[in-house]
CSV table of C-alpha atoms in Angstrom, one decimal:
chain,number,residue,atom,x,y,z
A,6,MET,CA,-0.1,-0.3,0.3
A,7,SER,CA,1.1,3.9,-1.3
A,8,THR,CA,2.0,5.3,2.0
A,9,GLY,CA,2.5,8.9,0.4
A,10,SER,CA,0.0,11.4,-0.1
A,11,GLY,CA,-2.8,9.1,-0.9
A,12,ALA,CA,-3.9,9.7,-4.2
A,13,ALA,CA,-2.1,6.0,-5.3
A,14,SER,CA,-4.0,4.0,-3.0
A,15,ALA,CA,-6.3,3.5,-5.2
A,16,PRO,CA,-6.2,2.2,-9.0
A,17,ALA,CA,-7.0,5.7,-10.9
A,18,PRO,CA,-11.2,6.8,-10.8
A,19,ASP,CA,-13.0,4.8,-14.9
A,20,GLY,CA,-14.7,7.9,-14.9
A,21,ASN,CA,-18.1,6.4,-13.8
A,22,ASP,CA,-17.1,6.4,-9.8
A,23,ASP,CA,-18.5,9.8,-8.8
A,24,PRO,CA,-18.0,11.1,-4.5
A,25,THR,CA,-22.1,10.1,-4.2
A,26,THR,CA,-22.4,6.6,-5.6
A,27,ALA,CA,-18.9,5.1,-5.8
A,28,PRO,CA,-17.2,3.8,-2.9
A,29,THR,CA,-15.2,6.0,-1.6
A,30,THR,CA,-11.9,5.5,-2.7
A,31,PRO,CA,-12.9,7.0,-6.2
A,32,GLY,CA,-12.2,4.5,-8.6
A,33,ALA,CA,-11.6,1.4,-6.0
A,34,PRO,CA,-13.1,-1.6,-7.3
A,35,ARG,CA,-16.6,-2.4,-5.7
A,36,THR,CA,-17.2,-4.4,-2.6
A,37,THR,CA,-19.0,-7.2,-4.0
A,38,LYS,CA,-22.2,-8.2,-1.2
A,39,THR,CA,-21.0,-10.3,1.2
A,40,SER,CA,-22.3,-12.5,4.3
A,41,MET,CA,-23.2,-10.8,6.9
A,42,PHE,CA,-20.5,-12.1,9.6
A,43,SER,CA,-18.1,-12.9,6.6
A,44,SER,CA,-15.1,-11.1,8.8
A,45,LEU,CA,-15.3,-13.0,11.9
A,46,ARG,CA,-13.8,-15.5,9.4
A,47,VAL,CA,-10.4,-13.7,10.1
A,48,ARG,CA,-9.3,-15.7,13.5
A,49,ASN,CA,-7.3,-12.7,14.6
A,50,TYR,CA,-10.0,-10.5,14.0
A,51,ARG,CA,-12.4,-13.1,15.4
A,52,LEU,CA,-10.2,-13.0,18.9
A,53,PHE,CA,-10.8,-9.8,18.9
A,54,PHE,CA,-14.2,-9.3,18.1
A,55,ILE,CA,-14.7,-10.9,21.3
A,56,GLY,CA,-12.1,-9.1,23.6
A,57,GLN,CA,-14.1,-6.5,22.8
A,58,VAL,CA,-17.0,-7.9,23.5
A,59,VAL,CA,-16.4,-8.6,27.0
A,60,SER,CA,-15.0,-4.9,27.1
A,61,ASN,CA,-18.3,-3.3,25.8
A,62,ILE,CA,-20.1,-4.5,29.0
A,63,GLY,CA,-18.3,-3.2,30.8
A,64,THR,CA,-17.7,0.0,30.1
A,65,TRP,CA,-21.1,0.1,29.7
A,66,MET,CA,-21.7,-1.1,33.5
A,67,GLN,CA,-18.7,1.9,34.1
A,68,ARG,CA,-20.9,4.3,32.6
A,69,ILE,CA,-24.4,3.5,34.4
A,70,ALA,CA,-21.8,3.4,37.7
A,71,GLN,CA,-20.5,6.1,37.3
A,72,ASP,CA,-22.9,8.9,36.7
A,73,TRP,CA,-25.1,7.2,40.0
A,74,LEU,CA,-22.1,6.9,42.5
A,75,VAL,CA,-21.7,11.1,41.2
A,76,LEU,CA,-25.6,11.6,42.3
A,77,SER,CA,-24.8,10.3,45.0
A,78,LEU,CA,-22.6,11.7,45.9
A,79,THR,CA,-23.8,15.3,45.1
A,80,GLY,CA,-27.6,15.0,44.7
A,81,SER,CA,-26.1,17.5,42.0
A,82,SER,CA,-27.5,16.7,38.2
A,83,ALA,CA,-24.3,19.2,37.0
A,84,ALA,CA,-22.4,17.1,38.8
A,85,VAL,CA,-23.1,14.5,36.3
A,86,GLY,CA,-22.4,16.6,33.8
A,87,ILE,CA,-19.0,17.5,35.1
A,88,THR,CA,-18.0,14.3,35.0
A,89,THR,CA,-18.8,13.6,30.8
A,90,ALA,CA,-17.4,16.3,30.2
A,91,LEU,CA,-14.3,15.5,32.1
A,92,GLN,CA,-14.1,12.3,29.9
A,93,PHE,CA,-15.0,14.0,27.4
A,94,LEU,CA,-12.3,17.3,27.3
A,95,PRO,CA,-9.1,15.1,26.3
A,96,MET,CA,-10.3,13.9,22.9
A,97,LEU,CA,-11.5,18.5,22.6
A,98,LEU,CA,-7.7,19.5,23.5
A,99,PHE,CA,-5.4,16.4,22.5
A,100,GLY,CA,-7.5,14.1,20.6
A,101,LEU,CA,-5.1,15.4,16.5
A,102,TYR,CA,-2.4,14.5,18.9
A,103,GLY,CA,-3.4,10.9,19.8
A,104,GLY,CA,-4.1,10.7,15.5
A,105,VAL,CA,-0.3,11.7,15.1
A,106,LEU,CA,0.8,9.2,18.4
A,107,VAL,CA,-1.0,6.9,16.3
A,108,ASP,CA,0.1,6.9,13.3
A,109,ARG,CA,4.0,6.5,13.9
A,110,LEU,CA,3.1,4.0,17.0
A,111,ARG,CA,2.6,-0.2,16.4
A,112,LYS,CA,-1.5,-0.5,17.0
A,113,ARG,CA,-1.2,-3.5,18.5
A,114,PRO,CA,2.2,-2.9,21.4
A,115,THR,CA,-0.9,0.8,21.6
A,116,LEU,CA,-3.5,-1.4,22.2
A,117,LEU,CA,-2.2,-3.3,25.2
A,118,VAL,CA,-0.7,0.0,27.3
A,119,THR,CA,-4.6,1.8,26.5
A,120,GLN,CA,-6.5,-1.4,27.2
A,121,SER,CA,-4.2,-2.0,30.6
A,122,ALA,CA,-4.0,1.5,31.5
A,123,MET,CA,-7.9,1.7,31.1
A,124,GLY,CA,-8.3,-1.5,33.6
A,125,LEU,CA,-6.8,-0.6,36.1
A,126,THR,CA,-8.0,3.4,36.3
A,127,ALA,CA,-11.7,1.2,37.0
A,128,LEU,CA,-9.7,-1.0,39.4
A,129,ALA,CA,-8.2,2.2,41.3
A,130,LEU,CA,-12.3,3.3,41.7
A,131,ALA,CA,-13.5,0.2,42.7
A,132,VAL,CA,-10.7,-0.1,45.5
A,133,LEU,CA,-11.3,3.5,46.5
A,134,THR,CA,-16.1,2.5,46.8
A,135,LEU,CA,-15.7,-0.9,48.6
A,136,SER,CA,-13.0,0.6,51.0
A,137,GLY,CA,-15.2,3.4,51.4
A,138,HIS,CA,-12.7,6.6,50.6
A,139,VAL,CA,-14.3,7.1,47.4
A,140,GLN,CA,-15.1,11.8,47.3
A,141,VAL,CA,-16.7,13.1,43.9
A,142,TRP,CA,-13.4,14.5,42.9
A,143,HIS,CA,-11.4,10.7,43.1
A,144,VAL,CA,-14.0,9.8,40.0
A,145,TYR,CA,-13.3,13.8,38.2
A,146,VAL,CA,-9.9,12.0,38.6
A,147,ALA,CA,-10.6,8.8,37.0
A,148,ALA,CA,-12.9,10.4,33.9
A,149,PHE,CA,-10.3,12.5,33.0
A,150,ALA,CA,-7.6,9.8,33.2
A,151,MET,CA,-10.2,7.3,31.1
A,152,GLY,CA,-10.6,10.1,28.2
A,153,LEU,CA,-6.5,10.5,28.1
A,154,ALA,CA,-6.5,7.6,28.2
A,155,THR,CA,-9.7,7.4,24.9
A,156,VAL,CA,-7.4,10.1,23.2
A,157,MET,CA,-4.3,7.1,22.3
A,158,ASP,CA,-7.2,4.3,23.0
A,159,ASN,CA,-10.2,5.7,19.7
A,160,PRO,CA,-7.6,6.5,16.9
A,161,ALA,CA,-5.6,2.8,17.2
A,162,ARG,CA,-9.1,0.8,18.0
A,163,GLN,CA,-10.5,2.6,14.8
A,164,THR,CA,-7.5,2.3,12.1
A,165,PHE,CA,-6.2,-1.6,14.3
A,166,VAL,CA,-8.9,-2.7,12.2
A,167,SER,CA,-7.5,-2.1,8.9
A,168,GLU,CA,-4.8,-4.3,10.1
A,169,LEU,CA,-6.5,-7.5,11.2
A,170,VAL,CA,-9.2,-8.0,7.7
A,171,GLY,CA,-7.1,-5.6,4.9
A,172,ARG,CA,-9.9,-3.8,2.9
A,173,ASP,CA,-11.8,-6.4,1.6
A,174,GLN,CA,-13.4,-6.7,4.6
A,175,LEU,CA,-12.9,-3.4,6.5
A,176,ALA,CA,-16.3,-1.8,5.9
A,177,ASN,CA,-18.1,-5.4,7.3
A,178,ALA,CA,-16.2,-5.8,10.2
A,179,VAL,CA,-16.5,-2.0,10.5
A,180,SER,CA,-20.1,-2.1,10.7
A,181,MET,CA,-19.4,-5.6,13.3
A,182,ASN,CA,-17.7,-3.1,15.5
A,183,SER,CA,-21.1,-0.5,16.3
A,184,ALA,CA,-23.3,-4.3,16.4
A,185,ASN,CA,-21.1,-5.0,18.9
A,186,PHE,CA,-20.7,-2.3,20.8
A,187,GLN,CA,-24.5,-1.7,20.8
A,188,SER,CA,-25.2,-5.2,21.6
A,189,ALA,CA,-23.5,-4.1,24.5
A,190,ARG,CA,-25.0,-1.5,25.1
A,191,LEU,CA,-28.5,-3.7,25.5
A,192,VAL,CA,-26.8,-5.6,28.0
A,193,GLY,CA,-24.6,-3.3,30.0
A,194,PRO,CA,-27.1,-1.1,31.6
A,195,ALA,CA,-29.7,-4.2,32.4
A,196,VAL,CA,-26.5,-6.0,34.2
A,197,ALA,CA,-25.3,-2.4,36.2
A,198,GLY,CA,-28.6,-1.5,37.8
A,199,LEU,CA,-29.2,-5.1,38.7
A,200,MET,CA,-25.6,-5.1,40.6
A,201,ILE,CA,-25.9,-1.4,41.4
A,202,THR,CA,-29.4,-2.1,43.1
A,203,GLY,CA,-27.9,-5.5,44.7
A,204,VAL,CA,-24.4,-5.0,46.0
A,205,GLY,CA,-23.0,-1.5,45.7
A,206,THR,CA,-20.7,0.5,42.3
A,207,GLY,CA,-18.2,-0.2,44.0
A,208,TRP,CA,-18.5,-4.0,41.9
A,209,ALA,CA,-19.7,-2.7,38.9
A,210,PHE,CA,-16.6,-0.6,38.5
A,211,LEU,CA,-14.8,-3.8,39.6
A,212,ALA,CA,-15.9,-5.5,37.0
A,213,ASN,CA,-15.1,-3.3,34.2
A,214,GLY,CA,-11.7,-3.0,35.5
A,215,LEU,CA,-11.5,-7.2,34.8
A,216,SER,CA,-12.9,-6.8,32.0
A,217,PHE,CA,-10.0,-5.7,30.7
A,218,VAL,CA,-8.6,-9.0,30.8
A,219,ALA,CA,-10.5,-10.2,28.0
A,220,PRO,CA,-9.2,-7.8,25.2
A,221,LEU,CA,-5.3,-7.8,26.5
A,222,SER,CA,-5.8,-11.9,26.8
A,223,CYS,CA,-6.8,-11.7,23.4
A,224,LEU,CA,-4.7,-8.9,21.4
A,225,LEU,CA,-1.4,-11.3,23.1
A,226,LEU,CA,-3.3,-14.6,21.4
A,227,MET,CA,-2.6,-12.9,18.0
A,228,ARG,CA,-0.9,-13.9,15.2
A,229,ALA,CA,0.8,-11.0,14.1
A,230,ARG,CA,2.5,-12.8,11.1
A,231,GLU,CA,-1.1,-12.2,10.2
A,232,LEU,CA,-1.9,-9.2,10.2
A,233,HIS,CA,-1.7,-6.9,7.3
A,234,ALA,CA,1.1,-4.2,7.7
A,235,VAL,CA,1.3,-1.3,7.7
A,236,GLU,CA,4.1,1.8,7.3
A,237,ARG,CA,4.0,3.4,10.2
A,238,ALA,CA,5.1,7.7,9.7
A,239,PRO,CA,8.2,8.3,10.2
A,240,ARG,CA,8.5,10.8,12.7
A,241,GLY,CA,8.7,14.4,12.2
A,242,LYS,CA,7.4,18.1,12.7
A,243,GLY,CA,4.6,19.5,11.0
A,244,GLN,CA,3.0,16.1,11.1
A,245,LEU,CA,-0.6,17.6,12.8
A,246,ARG,CA,-0.3,19.9,10.3
A,247,GLU,CA,0.5,18.0,7.2
A,248,GLY,CA,-2.6,15.6,8.7
A,249,LEU,CA,-5.0,18.5,8.7
A,250,HIS,CA,-4.2,19.4,4.9
A,251,TYR,CA,-4.6,15.9,3.6
A,252,VAL,CA,-8.6,16.6,4.5
A,253,ALA,CA,-8.5,20.1,4.1
A,254,GLY,CA,-7.4,18.9,0.1
A,255,ARG,CA,-10.3,15.5,-0.6
A,256,PRO,CA,-14.0,17.0,-0.3
A,257,GLU,CA,-15.2,12.8,0.5
A,258,LEU,CA,-12.8,13.5,4.0
A,259,ILE,CA,-14.0,17.0,5.1
A,260,TRP,CA,-17.3,17.3,4.0
A,261,THR,CA,-18.2,13.5,5.8
A,262,ILE,CA,-16.5,15.2,8.8
A,263,THR,CA,-18.6,18.2,8.5
A,264,LEU,CA,-21.5,16.3,8.2
A,265,VAL,CA,-20.2,14.0,10.8
A,266,GLY,CA,-19.7,17.4,13.6
A,267,PHE,CA,-23.6,19.0,12.6
A,268,ILE,CA,-25.2,15.6,13.2
A,269,GLY,CA,-23.6,14.4,16.1
A,270,THR,CA,-23.3,18.3,17.5
A,271,PHE,CA,-27.3,18.5,17.3
A,272,GLY,CA,-28.6,16.0,16.5
A,273,PHE,CA,-27.5,12.7,18.3
A,274,ASN,CA,-28.2,15.0,22.0
A,275,PHE,CA,-30.2,11.8,22.8
A,276,PRO,CA,-30.4,12.3,26.8
A,277,VAL,CA,-31.9,16.2,26.4
A,278,PHE,CA,-34.4,14.9,23.9
A,279,LEU,CA,-35.8,11.9,25.8
A,280,SER,CA,-35.6,12.0,29.0
A,281,ALA,CA,-37.8,15.9,28.3
A,282,PHE,CA,-40.1,13.5,26.4
A,283,ALA,CA,-39.9,10.8,29.5
A,284,ASP,CA,-40.8,13.7,32.3
A,285,ASP,CA,-42.2,16.9,30.3
A,286,VAL,CA,-44.8,15.8,27.2
A,287,PHE,CA,-45.7,11.9,28.4
A,288,HIS,CA,-44.5,12.6,32.2
A,289,ALA,CA,-44.4,9.0,32.1
A,290,GLY,CA,-40.7,9.0,33.9
A,291,ALA,CA,-37.7,7.1,33.9
A,292,GLY,CA,-39.9,4.1,33.2
A,293,ALA,CA,-40.4,5.5,30.0
A,294,TYR,CA,-37.1,7.4,29.3
A,295,SER,CA,-35.4,3.4,29.5
A,296,LEU,CA,-37.2,2.1,27.3
A,297,PHE,CA,-37.0,4.6,24.1
A,298,ASN,CA,-33.2,4.0,24.6
A,299,THR,CA,-33.7,0.2,25.4
A,300,LEU,CA,-35.9,0.7,21.1
A,301,MET,CA,-33.4,3.2,19.7
A,302,ALA,CA,-30.2,0.3,21.1
A,303,VAL,CA,-32.7,-2.1,19.3
A,304,GLY,CA,-32.5,0.0,16.2
A,305,SER,CA,-28.8,0.9,16.1
A,306,LEU,CA,-28.2,-3.2,16.3
A,307,ALA,CA,-30.1,-3.7,13.3
A,308,GLY,CA,-28.5,-0.8,10.9
A,309,ALA,CA,-25.2,-2.6,12.4
A,310,LEU,CA,-25.8,-5.5,11.1
A,311,LEU,CA,-27.4,-4.1,8.0
A,312,ALA,CA,-24.4,-1.9,7.3
A,313,ALA,CA,-22.4,-5.3,8.0
A,314,ARG,CA,-24.3,-7.5,5.3
A,315,ARG,CA,-24.6,-4.1,2.7
A,316,GLY,CA,-20.6,-4.7,2.8
A,317,THR,CA,-20.4,-0.7,1.3
A,318,ALA,CA,-20.1,2.3,2.3
A,319,ARG,CA,-21.6,4.7,-0.2
A,320,LEU,CA,-21.6,8.4,0.2
A,321,ARG,CA,-24.7,8.5,-1.4
A,322,VAL,CA,-26.2,6.3,1.7
A,323,LEU,CA,-24.6,8.1,3.7
A,324,ILE,CA,-26.2,11.6,2.9
A,325,ALA,CA,-29.8,9.4,2.1
A,326,ALA,CA,-29.5,7.6,5.9
A,327,ALA,CA,-28.9,11.3,7.6
A,328,LEU,CA,-32.0,13.5,5.2
A,329,GLY,CA,-33.7,10.4,6.7
A,330,PHE,CA,-32.3,10.3,10.3
A,331,GLY,CA,-32.9,13.8,10.7
A,332,ALA,CA,-36.4,13.3,8.0
A,333,LEU,CA,-37.9,11.1,11.2
A,334,GLU,CA,-37.0,13.4,14.9
A,335,ILE,CA,-38.6,15.9,13.0
A,336,VAL,CA,-42.0,13.1,12.7
A,337,ALA,CA,-41.3,12.0,16.1
A,338,SER,CA,-41.1,15.2,17.8
A,339,THR,CA,-44.7,15.8,16.4
A,340,ALA,CA,-45.9,11.8,17.8
A,341,PRO,CA,-48.8,12.7,20.0
A,342,GLU,CA,-48.7,9.5,21.6
A,343,LEU,CA,-45.8,7.8,23.7
A,344,TRP,CA,-46.3,4.0,21.8
A,345,LEU,CA,-45.6,5.9,18.7
A,346,PHE,CA,-43.3,8.3,19.9
A,347,ALA,CA,-41.6,5.0,21.0
A,348,LEU,CA,-42.1,3.0,18.2
A,349,LEU,CA,-40.3,5.5,16.3
A,350,MET,CA,-36.6,5.2,18.0
A,351,VAL,CA,-36.2,1.7,16.3
A,352,PRO,CA,-35.9,3.6,12.4
A,353,ILE,CA,-34.4,6.7,14.7
A,354,GLY,CA,-32.3,3.3,15.5
A,355,VAL,CA,-31.3,1.9,12.2
A,356,PHE,CA,-30.8,5.8,10.3
A,357,SER,CA,-27.9,6.8,13.0
A,358,MET,CA,-26.4,3.9,13.0
A,359,THR,CA,-26.1,4.2,9.0
A,360,VAL,CA,-25.0,7.5,9.5
A,361,ASN,CA,-21.7,6.4,11.7
A,362,VAL,CA,-20.7,3.2,10.6
A,363,THR,CA,-21.3,4.2,6.8
A,364,ALA,CA,-18.9,7.4,7.8
A,365,ASN,CA,-16.6,5.4,9.5
A,366,THR,CA,-16.6,3.3,6.5
A,367,SER,CA,-15.7,5.3,4.3
A,368,ILE,CA,-13.3,7.5,5.8
A,369,GLN,CA,-11.0,4.7,6.4
A,370,MET,CA,-11.3,3.4,3.3
A,371,SER,CA,-10.8,7.2,1.4
A,372,THR,CA,-7.9,7.9,3.9
A,373,ASP,CA,-4.7,6.9,3.2
A,374,PRO,CA,-3.3,4.3,6.1
A,375,ALA,CA,-0.2,6.2,6.4
A,376,MET,CA,-2.6,9.5,8.0
A,377,ARG,CA,-5.5,6.9,8.5
A,378,GLY,CA,-4.8,7.5,12.1
A,379,ARG,CA,-5.1,11.0,12.0
A,380,VAL,CA,-7.3,11.5,10.2
A,381,MET,CA,-9.5,8.8,12.4
A,382,ALA,CA,-8.3,11.1,15.5
A,383,LEU,CA,-10.4,14.2,13.0
A,384,TYR,CA,-13.2,12.1,12.8
A,385,MET,CA,-13.7,10.7,16.0
A,386,MET,CA,-13.3,14.0,18.3
A,387,VAL,CA,-15.5,16.1,15.5
A,388,PHE,CA,-18.5,13.0,16.5
A,389,LEU,CA,-17.3,12.4,20.2
A,390,GLY,CA,-16.9,16.5,21.0
A,391,GLY,CA,-20.4,17.3,18.8
A,392,SER,CA,-22.3,16.3,21.7
A,393,PRO,CA,-20.6,18.6,24.8
A,394,VAL,CA,-20.5,21.3,23.1
A,395,GLY,CA,-24.2,20.7,21.0
A,396,ALA,CA,-26.0,20.0,24.5
A,397,PRO,CA,-26.1,23.0,26.2
A,398,ILE,CA,-27.5,25.1,22.5
A,399,VAL,CA,-30.1,22.4,22.5
A,400,GLY,CA,-31.0,22.3,26.2
A,401,TRP,CA,-31.7,25.6,25.8
A,402,VAL,CA,-33.9,25.3,23.6
A,403,THR,CA,-35.9,23.2,24.9
A,404,ASP,CA,-36.0,24.3,27.5
A,405,THR,CA,-37.1,27.3,26.1
A,406,TYR,CA,-39.4,26.3,24.0
A,407,GLY,CA,-40.7,23.1,24.4
A,408,ALA,CA,-38.8,19.3,23.8
A,409,ARG,CA,-41.3,19.5,20.4
A,410,ALA,CA,-39.0,22.3,19.3
A,411,GLY,CA,-36.1,21.5,19.8
A,412,PHE,CA,-36.6,17.6,19.0
A,413,ALA,CA,-37.7,18.6,15.9
A,414,ALA,CA,-34.8,21.9,15.4
A,415,GLY,CA,-32.1,18.7,16.1
A,416,GLY,CA,-33.4,17.1,13.2
A,417,ALA,CA,-33.8,20.4,10.4
A,418,VAL,CA,-30.6,20.6,11.2
A,419,ALA,CA,-29.7,16.9,10.0
A,420,ALA,CA,-30.8,16.6,7.3
A,421,THR,CA,-30.3,20.7,6.3
A,422,ALA,CA,-26.8,19.3,6.5
A,423,ALA,CA,-27.4,16.4,4.9
A,424,LEU,CA,-28.8,18.3,2.1
A,425,VAL,CA,-26.1,20.8,1.6
A,426,ILE,CA,-23.3,18.6,1.9
A,427,GLY,CA,-24.9,16.6,-0.7
A,428,LEU,CA,-25.5,19.1,-3.3
A,429,ILE,CA,-21.7,19.8,-3.2
A,430,LEU,CA,-20.4,16.2,-3.2
A,431,ALA,CA,-23.2,16.2,-6.5
A,432,ARG,CA,-21.4,19.7,-7.9
A,433,VAL,CA,-18.0,18.2,-6.4
A,434,GLY,CA,-18.0,15.6,-9.1
A,435,ASN,CA,-19.9,17.2,-11.5
A,436,LEU,CA,-23.0,15.3,-11.1
A,437,ARG,CA,-26.6,16.7,-11.6
A,438,VAL,CA,-30.4,15.8,-9.5
A,439,SER,CA,-31.9,13.5,-11.8
A,440,VAL,CA,-35.6,12.9,-11.3
A,441,GLY,CA,-37.8,10.1,-13.4
A,442,TRP,CA,-40.1,6.7,-12.5
A,443,HIS,CA,-39.0,4.0,-11.3
A,444,ARG,CA,-41.5,0.8,-11.9
A,445,GLY,CA,-44.3,2.8,-11.0
A,446,TYR,CA,-42.3,4.9,-8.1
A,447,PRO,CA,-41.1,8.2,-8.0
A,448,GLN,CA,-36.8,7.8,-8.1
A,449,VAL,CA,-34.4,10.8,-7.8
A,450,ARG,CA,-30.7,10.4,-7.6
A,451,PHE,CA,-27.8,11.6,-9.3
A,452,VAL,CA,-27.0,10.9,-12.3
A,453,PRO,CA,-23.0,12.3,-14.4
A,454,ARG,CA,-23.6,16.2,-15.4
A,455,GLU,CA,-23.0,14.8,-19.4
A,456,ARG,CA,-25.0,12.3,-19.0
A,457,ARG,CA,-27.6,14.0,-17.9
A,458,GLU,CA,-27.4,16.3,-20.9
A,459,ALA,CA,-27.8,13.7,-22.9
A,460,LEU,CA,-30.6,12.2,-22.1
A,461,ALA,CA,-32.3,16.1,-22.3
A,462,PRO,CA,-34.5,16.7,-25.2
A,463,ALA,CA,-33.4,18.5,-28.8
A,464,ALA,CA,-34.6,22.1,-28.1
């Protein structure tokens, strides 16, 4: 694989590819439809997947236990918000530098260090809690330490997938990672609730700390000779600036990251939206809030599995999913009954996960391997950092104008961003919108500008 600017990482365009219909690397071979679990046939990826299943369940347990512990210690929702902010702050401050380091380092040893650090942090918090000495500042420090480890762990895990499965199975493996995370989202909070009620939060932290034994063991059991080795970026000055210039010069990267930024900032603030609908609109309390989150997790899992079966990452799918996501949020904001609103959480989960998986896969497949750490760090910084930035804005709109207005506004921003960026990518790809009929149904698609003009009737 090329380690240069990225232009040599794929064959030259053949004239039929475009930013909205082609695989995301211009001219790259189209990925054929694969079976839903095809990447699991690769032994190294299978080990990685198993380790992440266990670790992700533990991570979700810690999230629930951590928020509950802070609330118990302080009685303040603001303190819970501070904890969340501290966990995201390192990614906002140092995320791009983490990407530079990941491009220079070998991924497996890096993950052994970051996963060990997160496991030890969870165990330290468990000891403090179980011994009765825990104070809220201990939780703040632990959250910040977890965030520091995530600065390198996130881009390293994202980019390591391509070394595990190679380019042909990358789209499927990214989708399976998302399915893995969403499965844990269904199991982890439920287990954490039972554990907190039965034996206390300290045991949930202990379980998370011990859960890191699984990914560490699986990393050690991998066969190094079966990895798809990528030449690392040499140490040098200006690598952060080089990564930003690389993204800025590629429309399929910069506009995908921009779209994810708008959606993550304004459309993905579900804790704000769903809690407001549960309490203020339907007056149904915590039970309804839990139901909304569970149904959205079911939809997200379905979306990840469908993306795994599709086996492609086309920007037209990303644009369509983002439009559908925004439109569904607007529709859900008008739902008159709780049961209808709850049912709409399933397709919202499907479309949100389609956006997430397609954007992630398209960026990885469009990026030169030597730049992938920096590009994925920027992507994760925008995606993970968007919600904390947008939450106060969305919260103010919701408090001032009501939950329905807040949810509709988030959906409108997502849909508008998708429409505008879709048109920009069409213009970059020299495309025009073609409206017609197919098998008795209206069809809107992008076609090459020359072809559209050729189809137009003569004057």
